[in-house]
mmCIF file of C-alpha atoms in Angstrom:
data_model
loop_
_atom_site.group_PDB
_atom_site.id
_atom_site.type_symbol
_atom_site.label_atom_id
_atom_site.label_comp_id
_atom_site.label_asym_id
_atom_site.label_seq_id
_atom_site.Cartn_x
_atom_site.Cartn_y
_atom_site.Cartn_z
ATOM 1 C CA MET A 27 58.705 28.768 -5.083
ATOM 2 C CA PRO A 28 56.321 25.896 -4.157
ATOM 3 C CA ARG A 29 53.139 25.648 -6.150
ATOM 4 C CA SER A 30 49.998 26.817 -4.427
ATOM 5 C CA LYS A 31 47.558 23.952 -3.900
ATOM 6 C CA SER A 32 44.089 24.559 -5.260
ATOM 7 C CA LYS A 33 41.227 23.998 -2.847
ATOM 8 C CA LEU A 34 38.836 21.183 -3.617
ATOM 9 C CA THR A 35 35.143 22.102 -3.706
ATOM 10 C CA PHE A 36 31.877 20.305 -4.474
ATOM 11 C CA ALA A 37 32.405 21.381 -8.081
ATOM 12 C CA HIS A 38 35.320 18.918 -8.275
ATOM 13 C CA MET A 39 33.285 16.020 -6.864
ATOM 14 C CA PRO A 40 32.109 13.370 -9.353
ATOM 15 C CA GLU A 41 28.380 13.661 -9.920
ATOM 16 C CA GLU A 42 27.879 9.979 -9.059
ATOM 17 C CA ILE A 43 29.140 10.604 -5.506
ATOM 18 C CA LEU A 44 27.124 13.793 -5.161
ATOM 19 C CA GLU A 45 24.021 11.909 -6.278
ATOM 20 C CA ARG A 46 24.533 9.288 -3.567
ATOM 21 C CA ILE A 47 24.871 12.009 -0.946
ATOM 22 C CA LEU A 48 21.732 13.778 -2.125
ATOM 23 C CA VAL A 49 19.780 10.501 -1.983
ATOM 24 C CA LEU A 50 20.468 10.398 1.766
ATOM 25 C CA VAL A 51 19.614 14.059 2.266
ATOM 26 C CA LEU A 52 16.467 14.230 0.140
ATOM 27 C CA PHE A 53 14.915 10.975 1.375
ATOM 28 C CA GLN A 54 11.501 11.474 2.999
ATOM 29 C CA SER A 55 10.371 8.857 5.476
ATOM 30 C CA ALA A 56 6.764 7.714 5.254
ATOM 31 C CA GLU A 57 6.871 6.706 8.906
ATOM 32 C CA PRO A 58 5.432 9.115 11.476
ATOM 33 C CA SER A 59 7.822 10.706 13.952
ATOM 34 C CA PRO A 60 8.770 8.294 16.786
ATOM 35 C CA ARG A 61 8.555 11.172 19.275
ATOM 36 C CA PRO A 62 5.236 11.818 21.082
ATOM 37 C CA SER A 63 3.214 14.890 20.149
ATOM 38 C CA TRP A 64 4.204 16.702 23.376
ATOM 39 C CA HIS A 65 7.963 16.215 22.807
ATOM 40 C CA LEU A 66 10.069 19.395 22.748
ATOM 41 C CA TYR A 67 11.596 18.518 19.354
ATOM 42 C CA GLN A 68 8.497 17.058 17.750
ATOM 43 C CA THR A 69 8.370 18.238 14.117
ATOM 44 C CA PRO A 70 4.996 18.681 12.411
ATOM 45 C CA PRO A 71 4.765 16.941 9.007
ATOM 46 C CA THR A 72 4.672 20.213 7.094
ATOM 47 C CA ALA A 73 7.555 21.786 8.994
ATOM 48 C CA GLY A 74 10.111 19.419 7.492
ATOM 49 C CA HIS A 75 9.370 20.383 3.902
ATOM 50 C CA PRO A 76 11.771 23.378 3.599
ATOM 51 C CA THR A 77 14.612 21.326 5.080
ATOM 52 C CA VAL A 78 14.030 18.520 2.579
ATOM 53 C CA ILE A 79 14.190 20.730 -0.505
ATOM 54 C CA SER A 80 16.931 23.093 0.691
ATOM 55 C CA PRO A 81 19.743 21.160 -1.121
ATOM 56 C CA LEU A 82 17.947 21.871 -4.405
ATOM 57 C CA LEU A 83 18.469 25.594 -3.827
ATOM 58 C CA VAL A 84 22.270 25.452 -3.498
ATOM 59 C CA CYS A 85 23.129 25.768 -7.188
ATOM 60 C CA ARG A 86 21.959 24.741 -10.641
ATOM 61 C CA ALA A 87 24.034 21.558 -10.626
ATOM 62 C CA TRP A 88 22.487 20.387 -7.361
ATOM 63 C CA LEU A 89 19.037 21.272 -8.676
ATOM 64 C CA ARG A 90 19.620 19.252 -11.840
ATOM 65 C CA ILE A 91 20.946 16.208 -9.990
ATOM 66 C CA GLY A 92 18.612 16.405 -6.996
ATOM 67 C CA THR A 93 15.253 17.060 -8.672
ATOM 68 C CA PRO A 94 14.775 13.489 -10.007
ATOM 69 C CA ILE A 95 15.755 12.171 -6.562
ATOM 70 C CA HIS A 96 13.278 14.487 -4.849
ATOM 71 C CA TYR A 97 10.421 13.215 -7.003
ATOM 72 C CA ARG A 98 11.407 9.536 -6.832
ATOM 73 C CA HIS A 99 9.542 8.673 -3.614
ATOM 74 C CA PRO A 100 7.167 11.524 -2.705
ATOM 75 C CA VAL A 101 5.465 11.369 0.699
ATOM 76 C CA LEU A 102 1.984 12.862 0.411
ATOM 77 C CA ARG A 103 0.645 13.450 3.896
ATOM 78 C CA THR A 104 -2.493 15.425 3.000
ATOM 79 C CA PRO A 105 -4.903 15.665 0.054
ATOM 80 C CA ARG A 106 -3.365 19.059 -0.660
ATOM 81 C CA HIS A 107 0.037 17.440 -1.201
ATOM 82 C CA VAL A 108 -1.469 15.145 -3.849
ATOM 83 C CA GLU A 109 -3.018 18.133 -5.615
ATOM 84 C CA LEU A 110 0.286 20.022 -5.598
ATOM 85 C CA LEU A 111 2.173 17.043 -7.028
ATOM 86 C CA LEU A 112 -0.459 16.656 -9.737
ATOM 87 C CA ARG A 113 -0.084 20.334 -10.593
ATOM 88 C CA ALA A 114 3.717 19.981 -10.768
ATOM 89 C CA LEU A 115 3.504 17.002 -13.149
ATOM 90 C CA ARG A 116 1.071 18.813 -15.408
ATOM 91 C CA HIS A 117 3.327 21.846 -15.510
ATOM 92 C CA THR A 118 6.511 19.781 -16.013
ATOM 93 C CA PRO A 119 5.629 16.382 -17.557
ATOM 94 C CA SER A 120 9.304 15.359 -17.630
ATOM 95 C CA LEU A 121 9.121 14.857 -13.839
ATOM 96 C CA ALA A 122 6.574 12.025 -14.107
ATOM 97 C CA PRO A 123 9.066 9.305 -15.149
ATOM 98 C CA CYS A 124 11.053 10.025 -11.972
ATOM 99 C CA ILE A 125 8.287 8.744 -9.684
ATOM 100 C CA ARG A 126 8.756 5.177 -8.482
ATOM 101 C CA SER A 127 6.516 5.159 -5.401
ATOM 102 C CA LEU A 128 3.663 7.075 -3.822
ATOM 103 C CA HIS A 129 3.242 7.247 -0.039
ATOM 104 C CA LEU A 130 -0.302 8.367 0.769
ATOM 105 C CA SER A 131 -1.262 9.263 4.330
ATOM 106 C CA ALA A 132 -4.824 10.376 3.573
ATOM 107 C CA THR A 133 -7.635 9.817 1.099
ATOM 108 C CA SER A 134 -7.332 12.184 -1.860
ATOM 109 C CA PRO A 135 -9.663 12.276 -4.880
ATOM 110 C CA ALA A 136 -6.857 13.805 -6.982
ATOM 111 C CA LEU A 137 -5.048 10.459 -6.908
ATOM 112 C CA ARG A 138 -7.325 9.273 -9.722
ATOM 113 C CA GLU A 139 -5.685 11.792 -12.058
ATOM 114 C CA LEU A 140 -2.194 11.488 -10.602
ATOM 115 C CA VAL A 141 -1.607 7.752 -10.960
ATOM 116 C CA PRO A 142 -2.039 7.549 -14.777
ATOM 117 C CA LEU A 143 0.793 10.075 -15.151
ATOM 118 C CA CYS A 144 3.233 7.906 -13.192
ATOM 119 C CA HIS A 145 4.179 5.338 -15.825
ATOM 120 C CA TYR A 146 7.051 3.847 -13.817
ATOM 121 C CA LEU A 147 5.191 3.583 -10.501
ATOM 122 C CA ASP A 148 5.965 0.260 -8.805
ATOM 123 C CA THR A 149 5.296 0.906 -5.090
ATOM 124 C CA LEU A 150 2.080 2.067 -3.446
ATOM 125 C CA ASP A 151 1.993 2.905 0.262
ATOM 126 C CA VAL A 152 -1.624 3.556 1.287
ATOM 127 C CA THR A 153 -3.046 4.632 4.636
ATOM 128 C CA VAL A 154 -6.704 3.657 4.868
ATOM 129 C CA ASP A 155 -8.792 6.285 6.647
ATOM 130 C CA ASN A 156 -12.511 6.934 6.784
ATOM 131 C CA GLY A 157 -12.555 9.632 4.120
ATOM 132 C CA THR A 158 -13.001 13.358 4.555
ATOM 133 C CA ASP A 159 -15.388 14.351 1.789
ATOM 134 C CA SER A 160 -18.843 15.340 2.981
ATOM 135 C CA ASN A 161 -20.455 14.835 -0.455
ATOM 136 C CA ALA A 162 -21.975 11.382 -0.535
ATOM 137 C CA ALA A 163 -22.568 9.637 -3.837
ATOM 138 C CA PRO A 164 -25.895 7.834 -4.358
ATOM 139 C CA ALA A 165 -25.855 4.202 -3.245
ATOM 140 C CA PRO A 166 -28.150 1.261 -4.020
ATOM 141 C CA ALA A 167 -30.984 0.648 -1.600
ATOM 142 C CA GLY A 168 -29.773 -0.832 1.661
ATOM 143 C CA GLU A 169 -26.156 0.247 1.164
ATOM 144 C CA PHE A 170 -24.208 3.001 2.897
ATOM 145 C CA PRO A 171 -23.714 6.154 0.760
ATOM 146 C CA ARG A 172 -20.103 6.474 -0.405
ATOM 147 C CA ASP A 173 -18.070 9.644 -0.113
ATOM 148 C CA ARG A 174 -17.350 10.947 -3.614
ATOM 149 C CA GLY A 175 -13.745 11.563 -2.586
ATOM 150 C CA VAL A 176 -13.345 7.930 -1.502
ATOM 151 C CA ILE A 177 -14.786 6.660 -4.794
ATOM 152 C CA ASP A 178 -12.418 8.840 -6.842
ATOM 153 C CA PHE A 179 -9.511 7.807 -4.620
ATOM 154 C CA CYS A 180 -10.202 4.116 -5.161
ATOM 155 C CA GLU A 181 -10.569 4.488 -8.912
ATOM 156 C CA ALA A 182 -6.869 5.356 -8.990
ATOM 157 C CA PHE A 183 -6.000 1.749 -8.054
ATOM 158 C CA THR A 184 -7.266 0.532 -11.422
ATOM 159 C CA LYS A 185 -5.264 3.131 -13.355
ATOM 160 C CA THR A 186 -2.013 1.171 -13.111
ATOM 161 C CA ARG A 187 -0.976 -2.456 -13.462
ATOM 162 C CA SER A 188 2.705 -2.056 -12.666
ATOM 163 C CA ILE A 189 2.539 -2.269 -8.842
ATOM 164 C CA ARG A 190 5.147 -4.644 -7.447
ATOM 165 C CA HIS A 191 5.179 -3.589 -3.797
ATOM 166 C CA LEU A 192 2.135 -2.690 -1.694
ATOM 167 C CA VAL A 193 2.094 -1.259 1.832
ATOM 168 C CA ILE A 194 -1.208 -0.920 3.683
ATOM 169 C CA ARG A 195 -1.594 1.094 6.874
ATOM 170 C CA LYS A 196 -4.776 2.220 8.610
ATOM 171 C CA THR A 197 -6.123 4.990 10.804
ATOM 172 C CA ALA A 198 -9.734 3.784 10.699
ATOM 173 C CA TYR A 199 -11.592 0.852 12.200
ATOM 174 C CA LEU A 200 -12.039 -1.884 9.633
ATOM 175 C CA THR A 201 -15.746 -2.038 10.397
ATOM 176 C CA GLN A 202 -16.355 1.467 9.033
ATOM 177 C CA PRO A 203 -18.089 1.558 5.619
ATOM 178 C CA ASN A 204 -15.532 3.713 3.801
ATOM 179 C CA ALA A 205 -12.637 1.642 5.129
ATOM 180 C CA ILE A 206 -14.361 -1.544 3.984
ATOM 181 C CA TYR A 207 -14.910 -0.029 0.548
ATOM 182 C CA ILE A 208 -11.237 1.003 0.211
ATOM 183 C CA PHE A 209 -10.095 -2.500 1.154
ATOM 184 C CA GLU A 210 -12.500 -4.068 -1.318
ATOM 185 C CA GLN A 211 -11.205 -1.841 -4.111
ATOM 186 C CA LEU A 212 -7.579 -2.525 -3.172
ATOM 187 C CA ALA A 213 -8.324 -6.238 -3.314
ATOM 188 C CA LYS A 214 -10.039 -5.891 -6.687
ATOM 189 C CA ALA A 215 -7.060 -3.963 -8.068
ATOM 190 C CA ALA A 216 -4.596 -6.493 -6.618
ATOM 191 C CA THR A 217 -6.135 -9.208 -8.799
ATOM 192 C CA ARG A 218 -4.963 -7.147 -11.791
ATOM 193 C CA TRP A 219 -1.514 -6.357 -10.403
ATOM 194 C CA HIS A 220 0.118 -9.445 -11.874
ATOM 195 C CA LYS A 221 3.588 -8.110 -10.992
ATOM 196 C CA LEU A 222 2.813 -7.849 -7.260
ATOM 197 C CA GLU A 223 5.743 -9.355 -5.339
ATOM 198 C CA THR A 224 5.595 -8.062 -1.752
ATOM 199 C CA VAL A 225 2.815 -6.867 0.524
ATOM 200 C CA ASN A 226 3.290 -5.193 3.891
ATOM 201 C CA VAL A 227 0.164 -5.131 6.044
ATOM 202 C CA ALA A 228 1.254 -2.837 8.883
ATOM 203 C CA PHE A 229 -1.327 -4.064 11.399
ATOM 204 C CA ARG A 230 -2.782 -7.298 12.728
ATOM 205 C CA LEU A 231 -5.002 -9.037 10.210
ATOM 206 C CA SER A 232 -8.303 -10.300 11.542
ATOM 207 C CA PRO A 233 -11.362 -11.875 9.894
ATOM 208 C CA THR A 234 -13.261 -8.636 9.275
ATOM 209 C CA PRO A 235 -15.382 -7.814 6.200
ATOM 210 C CA ALA A 236 -12.634 -5.431 5.077
ATOM 211 C CA ALA A 237 -9.879 -8.030 5.298
ATOM 212 C CA PHE A 238 -11.820 -10.858 3.659
ATOM 213 C CA ALA A 239 -11.522 -9.576 0.092
ATOM 214 C CA LEU A 240 -7.847 -8.654 0.554
ATOM 215 C CA VAL A 241 -6.959 -12.071 1.976
ATOM 216 C CA LYS A 242 -8.646 -13.771 -0.963
ATOM 217 C CA ALA A 243 -6.747 -11.599 -3.458
ATOM 218 C CA LEU A 244 -3.370 -12.212 -1.809
ATOM 219 C CA ALA A 245 -3.976 -15.955 -1.716
ATOM 220 C CA ALA A 246 -4.273 -15.882 -5.518
ATOM 221 C CA ALA A 247 -1.553 -13.344 -6.435
ATOM 222 C CA PRO A 248 0.663 -15.244 -8.926
ATOM 223 C CA ARG A 249 4.001 -13.572 -8.093
ATOM 224 C CA LEU A 250 3.561 -12.718 -4.417
ATOM 225 C CA HIS A 251 6.619 -14.122 -2.632
ATOM 226 C CA THR A 252 6.775 -12.138 0.640
ATOM 227 C CA LEU A 253 4.175 -10.959 3.142
ATOM 228 C CA TYR A 254 5.102 -8.611 5.993
ATOM 229 C CA THR A 255 2.623 -8.230 8.827
ATOM 230 C CA GLN A 256 2.132 -8.183 12.588
ATOM 231 C CA LEU A 257 1.567 -11.384 14.516
ATOM 232 C CA PRO A 258 -2.116 -11.659 15.492
ATOM 233 C CA ALA A 259 -2.859 -11.783 19.213
ATOM 234 C CA VAL A 260 -5.204 -14.771 18.976
ATOM 235 C CA TRP A 261 -5.795 -17.430 16.378
ATOM 236 C CA ASN A 262 -7.625 -16.594 13.167
ATOM 237 C CA THR A 263 -7.317 -18.045 9.687
ATOM 238 C CA THR A 264 -6.316 -14.952 7.693
ATOM 239 C CA LEU A 265 -2.603 -15.806 7.480
ATOM 240 C CA LEU A 266 -3.421 -19.470 6.991
ATOM 241 C CA ASP A 267 -5.610 -18.592 4.012
ATOM 242 C CA ILE A 268 -2.886 -16.407 2.450
ATOM 243 C CA ALA A 269 -0.360 -19.199 3.056
ATOM 244 C CA GLN A 270 -2.252 -21.338 0.547
ATOM 245 C CA ASN A 271 -0.699 -19.226 -2.226
ATOM 246 C CA PRO A 272 1.876 -21.573 -3.827
ATOM 247 C CA ALA A 273 4.031 -18.611 -4.940
ATOM 248 C CA LEU A 274 4.530 -17.388 -1.361
ATOM 249 C CA THR A 275 7.999 -18.182 0.004
ATOM 250 C CA ARG A 276 7.997 -16.376 3.368
ATOM 251 C CA ILE A 277 5.908 -14.505 5.902
ATOM 252 C CA VAL A 278 7.803 -11.961 7.969
ATOM 253 C CA VAL A 279 5.950 -11.281 11.219
ATOM 254 C CA SER A 280 6.605 -8.739 13.936
ATOM 255 C CA PRO A 281 7.563 -9.696 16.556
ATOM 256 C CA ALA A 282 9.526 -12.628 15.157
ATOM 257 C CA HIS A 283 7.762 -15.870 15.996
ATOM 258 C CA GLU A 284 10.812 -17.169 17.936
ATOM 259 C CA LEU A 285 10.524 -14.185 20.304
ATOM 260 C CA ALA A 286 6.803 -14.522 20.846
ATOM 261 C CA GLY A 287 7.111 -17.351 23.381
ATOM 262 C CA ALA A 288 3.915 -19.205 24.243
ATOM 263 C CA HIS A 289 1.844 -17.033 21.936
ATOM 264 C CA LEU A 290 -1.835 -17.948 21.577
ATOM 265 C CA PHE A 291 -1.696 -17.590 17.790
ATOM 266 C CA LEU A 292 1.408 -19.753 17.431
ATOM 267 C CA ALA A 293 -0.025 -22.483 19.626
ATOM 268 C CA GLU A 294 -2.610 -23.155 16.920
ATOM 269 C CA ALA A 295 -0.345 -22.219 13.961
ATOM 270 C CA LYS A 296 2.016 -25.085 14.833
ATOM 271 C CA ARG A 297 -0.664 -27.483 13.624
ATOM 272 C CA HIS A 298 -0.220 -26.146 10.085
ATOM 273 C CA PRO A 299 3.211 -27.083 8.647
ATOM 274 C CA ARG A 300 2.980 -24.862 5.550
ATOM 275 C CA LEU A 301 2.270 -21.788 7.664
ATOM 276 C CA MET A 302 5.108 -22.510 10.095
ATOM 277 C CA ASP A 303 7.528 -23.108 7.221
ATOM 278 C CA LEU A 304 6.710 -19.645 5.859
ATOM 279 C CA PHE A 305 7.256 -18.123 9.323
ATOM 280 C CA ARG A 306 10.657 -19.814 9.611
ATOM 281 C CA ALA A 307 11.656 -18.666 6.121
ATOM 282 C CA GLY A 308 10.816 -15.120 7.133
ATOM 283 C CA SER A 309 12.804 -15.159 10.360
ATOM 284 C CA PRO A 310 15.957 -12.975 10.514
#
């Protein structure tokens, strides 16, 4: 009689392979949905949460392997998400070493308490908004009162010195007081992030009060080797000032400078060899 062949199941799969599969399944993108809000299959940010964690509910083995992956790169779209993550880390401190990055889509005062718990945090993805807290802290005469939530949020930047990768997005005009304050505090913290290697500014830099402090900090960052940003529409000196950083090896712009044609910014940039060399080094 021929032997009956046993069926292979996930229980027979090496955990290393299962871990690689779960990395793909549990990954949360910090990017907003590419579909417009009116699209039939548009998914609200909160609606995707059950789908993301569903693999953790399959069995104990998947829960054990998948939990560190789930907490590796949390995407925190609301202040409530930050509070829930903080609660989870306080309840289960062993989860804190799993966190490598924080993706923040809104200002959250709870970040001040969350960041010190994340000892292995190396990536910060921040969306600068205009704050949501109605309680204004006292300000010196002649200055705009600061939202208490914005102040607490910015204090979190000084609670770590291990940041190697910084991503900055915005949903506020850079002339708004709270946005300016957040940029100033990011710049101040960046001077202490001596391990900072890459910065992605996901918008066009322009010579605004908010950008001034950041540009100055990036021009002096000792280990900054790569800057990602969008190509400005018209000439300004922000990228030229950052290019003075001797540690910088490339600037990756979108669109690529070869595809920009007779771009107004590039027409002036060609007069600055160091800047153009960094653009070429950052080309695909």
